[in-house]
XYZ file of C-alpha atoms in Angstrom:
736
model
C -83.010 24.121 -35.688
C -80.833 27.457 -35.747
C -82.377 30.285 -36.935
C -81.339 31.540 -40.647
C -82.032 35.682 -41.058
C -82.616 36.134 -45.278
C -82.026 38.900 -45.250
C -78.139 41.463 -46.473
C -78.385 44.993 -45.497
C -75.218 44.216 -47.396
C -77.439 43.316 -50.812
C -78.182 46.259 -52.764
C -74.561 45.676 -53.371
C -75.077 42.807 -55.639
C -78.016 41.393 -55.880
C -77.434 43.108 -59.606
C -74.365 42.155 -60.550
C -73.939 38.996 -63.272
C -70.843 37.035 -62.597
C -70.383 33.585 -64.135
C -67.936 31.015 -63.444
C -64.824 31.241 -64.933
C -64.293 29.026 -68.097
C -61.579 26.901 -66.824
C -62.898 25.800 -64.073
C -63.291 22.243 -63.124
C -66.278 20.299 -61.479
C -66.527 16.893 -60.321
C -68.674 14.673 -58.293
C -68.398 13.137 -54.424
C -70.541 11.443 -52.187
C -69.186 11.651 -47.788
C -71.683 10.134 -45.933
C -74.384 9.503 -47.939
C -74.999 13.032 -49.422
C -73.380 14.208 -52.160
C -71.052 17.098 -53.082
C -69.468 19.282 -55.769
C -66.191 19.820 -56.258
C -64.607 23.091 -57.868
C -60.708 22.463 -58.684
C -59.440 25.058 -60.413
C -55.814 23.999 -62.794
C -54.054 27.273 -62.288
C -53.878 27.220 -58.460
C -54.539 23.914 -57.953
C -57.056 25.007 -55.728
C -60.817 23.636 -54.145
C -63.061 23.778 -52.358
C -65.955 22.306 -52.443
C -69.669 23.112 -52.625
C -73.467 22.263 -51.436
C -75.565 20.792 -54.453
C -77.914 23.555 -53.364
C -75.150 25.823 -54.373
C -73.691 24.164 -57.031
C -77.321 24.790 -58.418
C -77.383 28.048 -57.432
C -73.877 29.066 -58.771
C -74.875 26.925 -62.157
C -77.444 29.917 -62.956
C -75.273 32.194 -62.915
C -73.972 32.905 -66.816
C -73.167 36.541 -67.382
C -76.160 37.101 -67.718
C -78.756 36.078 -65.244
C -79.144 38.983 -61.880
C -77.966 37.386 -58.805
C -81.259 38.434 -57.123
C -82.614 36.784 -60.212
C -80.539 33.352 -59.570
C -81.616 33.711 -55.856
C -85.557 34.115 -56.382
C -85.370 31.267 -58.200
C -83.162 28.901 -55.741
C -85.763 29.576 -54.048
C -88.658 28.783 -55.875
C -86.529 25.439 -56.765
C -85.586 25.022 -52.639
C -87.794 26.684 -50.567
C -86.616 27.333 -46.634
C -83.618 25.011 -47.229
C -81.809 27.621 -50.229
C -79.562 29.205 -49.651
C -80.214 33.515 -47.584
C -78.700 36.415 -48.679
C -75.467 36.622 -46.231
C -74.922 32.614 -48.122
C -74.677 33.906 -51.173
C -72.535 37.534 -50.105
C -70.709 34.913 -48.444
C -70.213 32.352 -51.379
C -69.678 35.526 -53.900
C -67.233 36.573 -52.062
C -64.885 33.413 -51.724
C -65.760 32.293 -54.713
C -64.247 35.236 -56.510
C -61.147 36.047 -53.825
C -60.530 32.189 -55.162
C -60.659 33.517 -58.677
C -63.640 31.126 -59.610
C -65.240 34.153 -60.277
C -66.033 36.622 -63.091
C -67.426 39.105 -62.693
C -68.222 42.467 -65.484
C -68.261 46.059 -62.571
C -64.157 46.241 -62.214
C -61.922 45.756 -65.882
C -60.716 41.817 -65.719
C -56.999 42.404 -64.969
C -56.842 44.895 -62.381
C -59.176 41.994 -60.931
C -56.507 39.011 -61.456
C -53.723 41.318 -60.215
C -55.219 42.365 -57.338
C -55.755 39.229 -56.905
C -53.012 38.077 -57.199
C -51.420 40.428 -54.753
C -53.875 39.446 -52.029
C -53.429 35.582 -52.435
C -49.692 36.389 -52.388
C -49.452 37.673 -49.388
C -52.284 35.070 -47.967
C -49.743 32.765 -48.647
C -46.861 34.719 -47.912
C -47.563 35.352 -44.302
C -48.752 31.683 -43.906
C -45.567 30.463 -44.157
C -43.590 32.477 -41.864
C -46.372 31.018 -39.520
C -45.637 27.556 -40.242
C -42.411 28.806 -40.550
C -41.662 25.693 -38.581
C -42.183 23.279 -41.239
C -42.523 26.625 -44.239
C -42.194 25.227 -48.202
C -39.562 26.353 -51.031
C -41.160 25.760 -54.605
C -38.944 23.877 -56.781
C -40.294 22.848 -60.293
C -43.334 20.735 -61.882
C -42.211 17.304 -61.878
C -45.398 15.407 -63.340
C -43.036 15.144 -67.176
C -41.121 13.424 -65.004
C -44.190 11.025 -62.988
C -45.024 10.538 -66.171
C -42.753 8.307 -66.881
C -41.959 6.600 -64.857
C -45.137 5.733 -63.709
C -45.653 2.882 -66.558
C -42.529 1.384 -64.638
C -43.911 1.330 -60.657
C -47.597 0.379 -62.388
C -46.841 -3.616 -61.967
C -46.659 -2.874 -58.786
C -49.062 -0.060 -57.691
C -52.335 -2.668 -57.441
C -53.485 -4.543 -54.671
C -50.990 -7.829 -55.338
C -47.908 -4.869 -55.036
C -49.540 -3.977 -51.607
C -49.309 -7.945 -50.503
C -45.860 -8.550 -51.641
C -45.279 -5.108 -49.664
C -46.851 -6.244 -46.297
C -45.328 -9.259 -46.509
C -41.672 -8.027 -46.976
C -42.367 -5.398 -44.179
C -43.697 -7.910 -41.580
C -40.659 -9.471 -42.638
C -38.072 -6.864 -41.677
C -40.169 -6.267 -38.619
C -39.486 -9.882 -37.586
C -35.535 -9.659 -38.344
C -34.831 -6.825 -36.140
C -37.283 -6.752 -32.932
C -34.970 -9.353 -31.704
C -31.891 -6.663 -32.045
C -34.471 -4.040 -30.729
C -32.022 -3.791 -27.897
C -29.499 -3.405 -29.930
C -31.182 -0.595 -31.939
C -32.004 2.037 -29.221
C -28.655 1.446 -28.327
C -27.733 3.471 -31.451
C -29.559 5.982 -31.048
C -27.536 7.999 -29.414
C -24.646 7.297 -32.440
C -26.918 8.260 -35.004
C -27.972 11.465 -33.048
C -24.837 12.064 -32.530
C -23.170 15.886 -34.031
C -19.760 13.045 -36.716
C -23.779 11.763 -37.773
C -25.874 14.793 -39.194
C -24.896 15.586 -42.066
C -25.420 11.947 -42.361
C -28.669 11.179 -41.350
C -29.450 14.556 -43.326
C -28.954 13.000 -46.502
C -30.690 10.168 -46.269
C -33.904 12.475 -44.775
C -34.113 13.933 -47.692
C -33.215 11.225 -50.039
C -36.066 8.533 -47.490
C -38.520 11.615 -48.737
C -38.117 12.257 -51.657
C -38.691 8.726 -52.316
C -41.496 9.080 -49.907
C -43.002 11.576 -51.969
C -42.039 9.619 -55.492
C -45.317 7.505 -53.755
C -47.151 10.073 -53.063
C -46.695 11.598 -56.968
C -46.686 7.421 -58.938
C -50.239 6.718 -56.847
C -52.135 10.449 -57.466
C -50.959 9.499 -61.800
C -52.394 5.325 -62.453
C -55.479 7.341 -61.435
C -55.231 9.853 -63.784
C -53.486 12.959 -61.501
C -51.669 15.833 -61.801
C -49.140 17.136 -59.818
C -48.024 20.859 -60.506
C -45.817 20.509 -57.965
C -42.508 19.846 -56.250
C -40.209 21.961 -53.784
C -38.613 21.623 -50.142
C -40.447 22.361 -47.149
C -38.210 23.239 -44.230
C -39.109 20.286 -41.021
C -38.177 22.038 -37.765
C -34.834 22.658 -39.712
C -34.218 19.823 -41.518
C -35.613 19.953 -46.035
C -37.576 18.034 -46.693
C -39.117 17.284 -50.305
C -42.880 17.462 -50.606
C -45.033 16.997 -54.260
C -48.175 18.542 -54.398
C -50.731 15.675 -55.310
C -53.546 17.219 -54.419
C -55.270 16.822 -57.842
C -56.566 13.453 -55.625
C -59.195 15.463 -53.612
C -61.416 15.434 -57.224
C -61.467 11.693 -57.521
C -64.659 9.964 -56.526
C -63.948 6.863 -54.460
C -61.962 8.150 -50.917
C -60.654 4.548 -51.024
C -57.477 5.792 -53.466
C -57.601 9.063 -51.690
C -56.385 7.268 -48.924
C -54.249 5.527 -51.093
C -52.636 8.823 -52.499
C -52.568 9.465 -48.692
C -51.170 6.325 -47.838
C -47.979 6.327 -50.283
C -46.032 7.905 -49.399
C -45.099 6.119 -46.152
C -46.146 1.962 -48.295
C -42.993 3.501 -50.311
C -40.798 4.440 -47.149
C -41.208 1.891 -45.346
C -39.876 -0.063 -48.325
C -37.383 1.574 -48.515
C -36.956 0.874 -44.848
C -37.895 -2.793 -44.667
C -34.886 -3.472 -47.125
C -32.587 -1.559 -45.125
C -33.595 -3.277 -41.833
C -32.002 -7.134 -44.168
C -28.997 -5.689 -44.531
C -27.669 -4.019 -40.952
C -28.732 -7.827 -39.368
C -27.250 -8.586 -42.229
C -23.848 -6.809 -40.902
C -24.435 -6.997 -38.381
C -23.026 -10.734 -38.698
C -20.216 -9.677 -41.068
C -16.540 -8.155 -40.220
C -16.433 -6.767 -43.756
C -19.970 -5.699 -43.880
C -18.575 -1.160 -44.156
C -19.668 0.552 -41.446
C -20.573 3.903 -42.854
C -22.593 1.467 -45.162
C -24.817 0.157 -41.910
C -24.328 3.502 -39.850
C -26.866 4.520 -43.326
C -28.703 2.117 -42.924
C -29.351 2.628 -39.489
C -30.519 6.149 -40.305
C -33.425 4.980 -42.424
C -34.616 3.023 -40.610
C -34.644 6.180 -37.955
C -35.971 8.385 -40.018
C -38.993 6.178 -41.774
C -39.351 4.706 -37.997
C -39.563 8.816 -35.984
C -40.658 11.037 -38.794
C -43.070 8.508 -40.203
C -45.099 8.009 -36.600
C -44.518 11.741 -35.186
C -45.545 13.642 -38.227
C -46.021 11.683 -41.303
C -48.764 9.378 -39.767
C -50.375 11.188 -37.355
C -53.667 12.685 -37.937
C -53.872 15.220 -36.067
C -50.596 17.717 -38.174
C -51.598 18.110 -41.458
C -49.243 16.042 -43.604
C -50.464 12.017 -45.021
C -52.265 10.953 -41.814
C -54.820 14.100 -41.807
C -55.761 14.434 -44.932
C -56.135 9.905 -44.912
C -58.372 10.196 -41.725
C -60.482 13.197 -43.273
C -61.040 11.337 -46.360
C -61.954 7.803 -44.406
C -64.091 10.144 -42.296
C -65.645 11.409 -44.636
C -65.212 14.741 -42.933
C -63.640 17.358 -44.859
C -61.724 19.946 -44.195
C -61.527 17.644 -40.376
C -59.178 20.877 -39.065
C -60.733 23.528 -39.618
C -64.532 22.783 -39.748
C -62.841 21.205 -35.949
C -61.638 24.602 -34.907
C -64.642 27.161 -36.433
C -66.898 23.879 -34.588
C -65.253 25.499 -31.261
C -65.542 29.034 -32.175
C -69.289 28.142 -32.374
C -69.709 26.541 -29.116
C -67.709 29.398 -26.952
C -69.869 31.756 -29.106
C -73.421 29.806 -28.732
C -73.690 28.532 -25.083
C -70.241 31.348 -23.777
C -70.936 34.451 -25.445
C -74.952 33.643 -26.094
C -74.504 35.213 -29.206
C -77.995 34.495 -31.597
C -77.995 34.037 -35.644
C -74.912 31.220 -35.940
C -74.419 28.883 -38.056
C -72.892 25.559 -37.031
C -69.673 24.316 -39.136
C -71.961 20.960 -39.460
C -75.446 20.455 -38.545
C -75.054 15.648 -38.940
C -75.228 15.232 -34.614
C -71.941 12.886 -35.618
C -70.027 14.794 -37.385
C -70.162 17.693 -35.424
C -69.079 14.944 -32.422
C -66.195 14.395 -34.379
C -65.074 17.968 -35.295
C -65.664 18.746 -31.238
C -63.298 15.999 -30.928
C -60.581 16.679 -33.280
C -60.887 20.112 -31.788
C -59.757 19.297 -28.472
C -57.023 16.307 -29.481
C -55.682 18.697 -32.396
C -54.602 21.947 -29.823
C -52.911 19.925 -26.933
C -51.088 17.642 -29.275
C -49.550 21.228 -30.525
C -49.054 22.468 -27.678
C -47.208 19.673 -26.606
C -45.774 19.947 -30.108
C -45.041 23.662 -29.326
C -42.649 22.932 -25.706
C -40.810 19.462 -27.278
C -39.984 20.272 -30.251
C -38.660 24.033 -28.967
C -37.341 22.280 -26.517
C -35.571 20.033 -28.649
C -33.437 22.116 -30.471
C -32.914 24.067 -27.866
C -30.534 21.654 -26.227
C -28.829 21.472 -29.801
C -28.429 24.595 -30.726
C -29.986 27.650 -28.356
C -30.515 30.226 -29.851
C -32.334 28.855 -33.273
C -34.539 27.334 -30.210
C -35.409 30.434 -28.535
C -36.307 32.398 -32.283
C -38.388 29.435 -32.770
C -40.024 29.417 -29.854
C -40.776 33.000 -29.484
C -41.813 33.204 -33.545
C -43.423 29.870 -33.718
C -45.603 31.204 -30.081
C -46.395 33.993 -31.790
C -47.605 32.645 -35.193
C -49.792 30.297 -32.513
C -51.326 31.582 -29.579
C -50.311 35.371 -29.851
C -51.999 36.459 -33.109
C -54.749 34.663 -32.862
C -55.309 36.103 -29.414
C -54.218 39.306 -31.508
C -57.683 37.615 -34.204
C -59.803 37.099 -30.944
C -58.655 40.722 -29.523
C -60.193 42.476 -33.025
C -63.529 40.298 -33.214
C -64.470 41.609 -29.669
C -63.792 45.434 -30.959
C -64.908 44.871 -34.532
C -66.910 41.746 -35.374
C -70.296 42.693 -36.294
C -71.947 40.497 -34.865
C -71.246 41.371 -31.515
C -73.248 44.882 -32.628
C -75.804 44.575 -29.633
C -73.955 42.631 -27.122
C -70.193 43.369 -28.088
C -70.286 45.323 -23.881
C -72.049 41.923 -22.029
C -69.515 39.731 -24.983
C -66.590 41.725 -23.250
C -67.584 41.761 -19.898
C -68.260 37.657 -19.850
C -64.016 37.678 -21.791
C -62.170 39.329 -19.087
C -64.341 37.032 -16.182
C -63.221 34.510 -18.307
C -59.628 35.649 -18.136
C -60.321 36.645 -14.907
C -61.012 33.007 -13.072
C -58.617 31.559 -15.557
C -55.566 33.380 -13.953
C -56.931 32.938 -10.549
C -57.217 29.266 -11.404
C -53.650 29.030 -12.235
C -52.426 31.730 -11.273
C -53.447 32.410 -7.250
C -55.539 29.606 -5.883
C -52.837 26.150 -4.294
C -53.108 23.161 -6.362
C -52.034 19.592 -5.341
C -48.728 19.319 -6.208
C -47.135 16.189 -6.712
C -43.825 14.601 -8.275
C -42.972 11.237 -9.269
C -40.220 8.825 -9.112
C -40.043 4.847 -10.124
C -37.564 2.894 -7.539
C -37.533 -0.537 -6.690
C -38.528 -2.743 -2.690
C -34.830 -3.914 -1.417
C -33.543 -4.816 1.633
C -30.740 -2.868 3.042
C -27.617 -5.373 3.313
C -27.881 -6.042 6.764
C -31.060 -7.993 6.591
C -29.962 -9.608 3.948
C -27.449 -12.150 3.376
C -27.255 -13.869 0.384
C -26.441 -17.884 0.331
C -23.651 -19.908 -1.370
C -22.519 -23.308 -1.849
C -19.616 -23.851 0.719
C -18.144 -26.950 -1.605
C -18.800 -29.146 -4.661
C -20.750 -31.536 -4.695
C -24.263 -32.454 -6.600
C -27.294 -30.783 -5.096
C -29.268 -33.828 -4.123
C -32.016 -32.108 -2.083
C -33.572 -28.661 -1.333
C -35.343 -27.579 1.572
C -36.438 -24.169 1.369
C -38.301 -22.260 -2.138
C -38.044 -18.444 -2.670
C -41.232 -17.445 0.033
C -41.149 -19.399 2.633
C -40.305 -18.490 5.896
C -36.667 -20.397 7.691
C -34.499 -18.895 10.002
C -31.131 -19.043 11.272
C -29.031 -22.795 10.473
C -31.957 -24.493 9.152
C -31.174 -25.850 5.586
C -31.369 -24.630 2.303
C -30.584 -27.415 0.278
C -28.486 -30.603 0.847
C -25.376 -31.637 -1.336
C -24.336 -35.119 -1.451
C -20.122 -35.733 -3.171
C -19.441 -39.431 -3.153
C -15.667 -38.247 -3.420
C -14.934 -36.368 0.133
C -17.235 -39.966 1.453
C -13.943 -41.708 0.140
C -11.637 -39.672 0.525
C -12.725 -40.058 4.250
C -13.008 -43.980 4.414
C -9.054 -43.865 3.089
C -8.271 -41.454 5.808
C -9.583 -43.151 8.368
C -7.827 -46.536 6.731
C -4.848 -44.708 6.819
C -5.435 -43.456 10.407
C -5.738 -47.409 11.644
C -2.804 -48.686 10.266
C -0.473 -45.478 11.641
C -1.484 -45.955 14.804
C -1.119 -49.540 14.722
C 2.961 -49.176 12.871
C 3.186 -46.233 16.704
C 2.191 -49.112 18.400
C 4.641 -52.074 16.859
C 7.605 -48.969 16.766
C 6.793 -48.539 21.505
C 6.816 -52.045 21.503
C 10.958 -52.758 19.667
C 11.589 -49.233 21.359
C 11.754 -47.274 18.475
C 11.200 -43.782 19.654
C 12.079 -42.306 15.403
C 9.272 -44.796 13.573
C 6.794 -43.699 16.679
C 8.317 -40.027 16.059
C 7.604 -40.177 12.820
C 4.440 -43.080 13.069
C 2.636 -40.249 15.352
C 3.732 -36.750 13.333
C 1.692 -38.880 9.866
C -1.621 -39.627 13.056
C -1.277 -35.485 13.474
C -1.683 -34.869 9.672
C -4.408 -37.150 9.040
C -6.415 -35.763 11.329
C -5.912 -33.118 10.265
C -7.239 -33.886 7.002
C -9.541 -35.380 8.898
C -10.798 -32.744 10.262
C -11.508 -30.625 6.856
C -13.106 -33.300 5.352
C -15.237 -33.092 7.939
C -16.157 -29.828 7.831
C -16.335 -29.736 4.028
C -18.630 -33.267 4.595
C -20.478 -30.733 7.283
C -20.628 -27.862 5.025
C -23.162 -30.107 2.463
C -26.569 -28.578 3.407
C -26.121 -24.922 3.618
C -28.630 -23.623 6.055
C -29.289 -20.045 6.556
C -27.680 -17.351 7.889
C -30.604 -15.269 9.938
C -34.334 -15.049 9.670
C -36.081 -14.290 6.974
C -37.544 -15.121 3.341
C -36.164 -17.423 0.689
C -35.700 -14.721 -2.244
C -33.668 -15.016 -5.267
C -34.069 -17.979 -7.242
C -34.773 -20.723 -6.654
C -32.695 -24.496 -4.907
C -35.052 -27.079 -6.436
C -34.227 -25.569 -10.382
C -30.334 -27.437 -9.136
C -31.591 -31.055 -7.648
C -29.560 -32.998 -9.366
C -26.643 -30.567 -10.597
C -23.055 -30.805 -9.913
C -21.986 -27.553 -8.607
C -18.940 -25.804 -6.765
C -18.376 -23.596 -3.744
C -18.888 -20.082 -3.988
C -21.565 -20.168 -6.945
C -24.544 -18.599 -5.130
C -27.708 -20.401 -3.942
C -30.113 -17.960 -3.128
C -30.479 -14.275 -0.601
C -33.302 -14.483 2.451
C -33.777 -11.716 3.381
C -36.024 -10.050 6.867
C -38.885 -9.039 4.841
C -39.888 -6.461 7.716
C -37.747 -5.009 7.353
C -38.020 -4.076 3.566
C -37.276 -0.798 2.420
C -37.980 0.493 -1.132
C -35.264 2.513 -3.784
C -36.575 5.248 -5.550
C -34.254 7.154 -8.108
C -35.291 10.424 -8.953
C -34.902 12.369 -12.440
C -31.776 14.828 -11.128
C -33.843 18.072 -12.685
C -36.231 16.841 -8.920
C -33.681 17.272 -7.123
C -34.027 20.918 -5.880
C -36.776 20.331 -4.410
C -36.156 17.035 -2.173
C -32.680 18.634 -1.120
C -35.092 21.817 0.118
C -38.288 20.388 1.545
C -37.516 18.354 4.772
C -39.712 14.789 5.203
C -42.471 16.379 7.269
C -43.307 18.644 4.008
C -44.064 15.987 2.120
C -45.568 12.338 1.474
C -44.631 9.387 0.064
C -47.123 7.211 -1.432
C -46.473 3.642 -3.594
C -47.715 1.350 -5.232
C -46.609 -1.951 -6.901
C -46.773 -2.663 -10.405
C -47.663 -6.093 -8.963
C -49.949 -4.638 -6.371
C -51.501 -1.284 -7.671
C -54.898 -1.911 -5.818
C -53.019 -1.294 -3.019
C -51.149 1.386 -1.461
C -48.498 2.716 0.968
C -47.953 5.324 2.418
C -44.179 5.637 2.784
C -42.231 7.532 6.603
C -38.278 8.207 7.131
C -37.429 8.700 3.475
C -33.652 8.771 3.559
C -31.839 11.164 -0.430
C -27.486 10.531 -0.523
C -26.738 13.412 -1.033
C -25.077 13.527 -4.879
C -26.075 12.267 -7.936
C -24.628 9.399 -9.027
C -25.052 7.239 -12.413
C -25.445 3.076 -10.400
C -29.249 2.431 -9.873
C -30.107 0.572 -7.064
C -30.969 -2.098 -8.691
C -30.753 -3.202 -12.771
C -34.482 -3.311 -12.542
C -34.945 0.310 -13.157
C -32.898 0.679 -16.188
C -34.167 -0.495 -19.798
C -32.109 -3.942 -20.181
C -34.240 -4.830 -17.007
C -37.523 -3.285 -18.161
C -37.154 0.021 -16.538
C -37.298 3.254 -17.598
C -34.018 4.372 -16.881
C -31.631 5.152 -20.003
C -28.373 3.328 -19.505
C -25.240 2.900 -20.682
C -25.256 1.260 -24.190
C -21.972 -0.956 -23.361
C -22.285 -1.177 -19.823
C -22.750 -5.603 -19.018
C -24.757 -5.070 -15.345
C -27.719 -2.442 -16.453
C -26.670 -0.304 -13.318
C -25.110 2.262 -15.572
C -27.505 5.273 -15.835
C -26.608 7.517 -18.599
C -26.754 10.643 -16.613
C -26.452 10.963 -13.136
C -30.384 10.418 -10.900
C -30.510 11.235 -6.791
C -31.605 7.960 -4.758
C -34.175 7.813 -1.991
C -34.785 4.845 0.447
C -38.173 4.626 1.561
C -39.210 2.670 4.152
C -43.177 1.854 4.041
C -45.739 1.945 6.637
C -47.041 -1.173 7.050
C -50.754 -2.379 7.642
C -51.719 -3.792 11.288
C -52.509 -6.683 12.071
C -55.422 -7.716 14.610
C -53.449 -8.530 16.524
C -51.226 -5.442 16.365
C -48.446 -6.455 15.140
C -46.654 -5.403 12.140
C -46.768 -7.508 8.756
C -43.861 -8.392 6.843
C -42.919 -6.195 3.797
C -44.448 -9.230 1.684
C -47.486 -6.338 2.221
C -45.490 -4.060 -0.552
C -44.837 -6.832 -2.900
C -41.629 -9.500 -3.051
C -38.257 -8.189 -2.495
C -37.118 -6.701 -6.103
C -40.239 -5.570 -8.309
C -40.317 -1.960 -8.580
C -43.078 0.179 -7.246
C -44.202 3.928 -8.194
C -43.877 6.042 -5.920
C -45.536 9.954 -5.685
C -43.919 13.071 -3.245
C -47.328 14.770 -2.159
C -45.637 18.684 -2.530
C -47.209 21.542 -0.708
C -49.988 22.998 -2.702
C -49.158 25.681 -4.461
C -50.944 27.227 -8.035
C -50.424 25.247 -10.764
C -49.614 28.094 -13.143
C -46.082 27.994 -10.870
C -45.625 24.696 -10.831
C -45.795 24.253 -15.147
C -43.004 26.871 -14.774
C -40.818 25.156 -12.425
C -41.024 21.989 -14.503
C -40.846 23.771 -17.076
C -37.634 25.645 -15.880
C -36.426 21.882 -14.758
C -36.691 20.383 -18.046
C -35.011 23.715 -20.242
C -31.341 22.573 -16.912
C -29.163 20.084 -18.618
C -30.353 20.200 -21.820
C -29.061 23.540 -23.396
C -26.217 24.943 -25.021
C -25.236 27.677 -25.598
């Protein structure tokens, strides 16, 4: 149990005060994790504060006539050791006073209000400056409008409406998912500068409808919505409403319903647009602009909702829903305080600390959320900065510097101020500074000095060099009668793969043989009758017929399709063509020399510098096929194509083939990448059999299968690796 000092050296400043709650303050009760809490609401500022039952009882005894010390002694008599300490009472009174919830008769009331109003304004301006990526501008009070609209929407704001919404969204998904490739291909057009204006219009309209959902559901359950404004969300204007009145709802499910209301409304609109988009695809008279607007609405509802609204790691709808579901109010703030508490207790070994929660389960939740939100904040900062800098370099650079200052530099400044003047360090300041310096030095050495493994990754496909992979084709027309080999089977040169049947060729051969017999009889008769002219004509006909017969015999011989080289049959299954009529030139399969299998890997152009600068002996290559993930194969004899190219080694690497490389939407082959990439050919180091011979290439997987490739470069500090990756990520993106 944490030691709580009972007395405070500052108690004399408040002991004789006679504060009281202001008359306009409203208090409601809620239950969190089986415990009762009291929610204090200030209607003037629409702010909410949470009190536990003991703190609520103490505040209830402060009626303007009782002194603070008398109220504390009364609390001690009621709750004993559970009563608040002097420090806790001072902190509670300070917070309530700063929030304008407490009236104190020590100074003129007007001066108090003005001073606290100025302090709140300064604090709000500072918060807006820190959150420049999503700062707010208040416009007007929408409560009267929502009061008018709420009776109209009331018939669908219930469980039946939720059921209908679910059916509609599932139906829309079933309609658009078959066109997933086309949906994904339209992203570039939607993000092109020519569509930015319409994209912003659709974004604003969609988010206005989103916020209407929050406001209507809040009104449906009796809450007030006193504010509507614009929030600049990464340079995009997005409407917002203040539906924080739901925090006073006793039911957590109603609070979660208000949080989900915007997404429910937005996905309803996106579903209607999805139906129109699917219909417009098959109707030429559908307007191109209307189709693009429908696509914009679907894009807005999907990306913005997933990245921002539904994401619990940011303080939007998903965050408040998660806090209500877990019954952990002020999740983000308390998570940060929990991490600070653990750092101060176990690293700095400070005493007399009060944790933000004493419940073990809640403490674990706070720690996990604090770590995840910090990691996501860093990821979001880097990704959004690169995105904006890729479109507008000057704006992106300004945002990156400002946000880095607000999110990282200011906390560092606060930490330095805490080290220099924090009252909790009065007795241990030198030790705390020494520990901090040691931690910073250790972190710098670990990140900036100690060499660490440097791994770069790519994706490839198993293939055979052209000289060791031969395509097998039908050499004549006919019906497939027998398949002698199937994929995966080993064949030798001239082994039969399929046999065709052609009654037409056999009939023509019999006819030619009959004609040749007739010509032979005519030639003999002409010679016996001494008719040289007739004999010469018969001889010429005989030669023509013999040539035709040789051609027919060649075609009949070609009815048996044979292996061109030694190898393994891959590709299409000849068995599937049995009984079918095929034409000359149609493909049968491929025969590959599996002892000559190699990996054709493709690397992003950002990695071209190191792979061209380092010799193959300076790095190690490891490969792992997607079907045999437990097997790791070393690579050797790396051959790098000197220039970047757009043509992929295989369609299996592109989006259409299930790969990760973005391809041109108009390319039917699936091999034309949208951006140039480097191609690397790698020979696998195959294991040895017991007899000393090499395994064949199928040990790594069948030809045509995707392979994960990892390059291990010379060790270097993590800081160098991160800076190098950041530099390569910015190359090709920055547009000034």
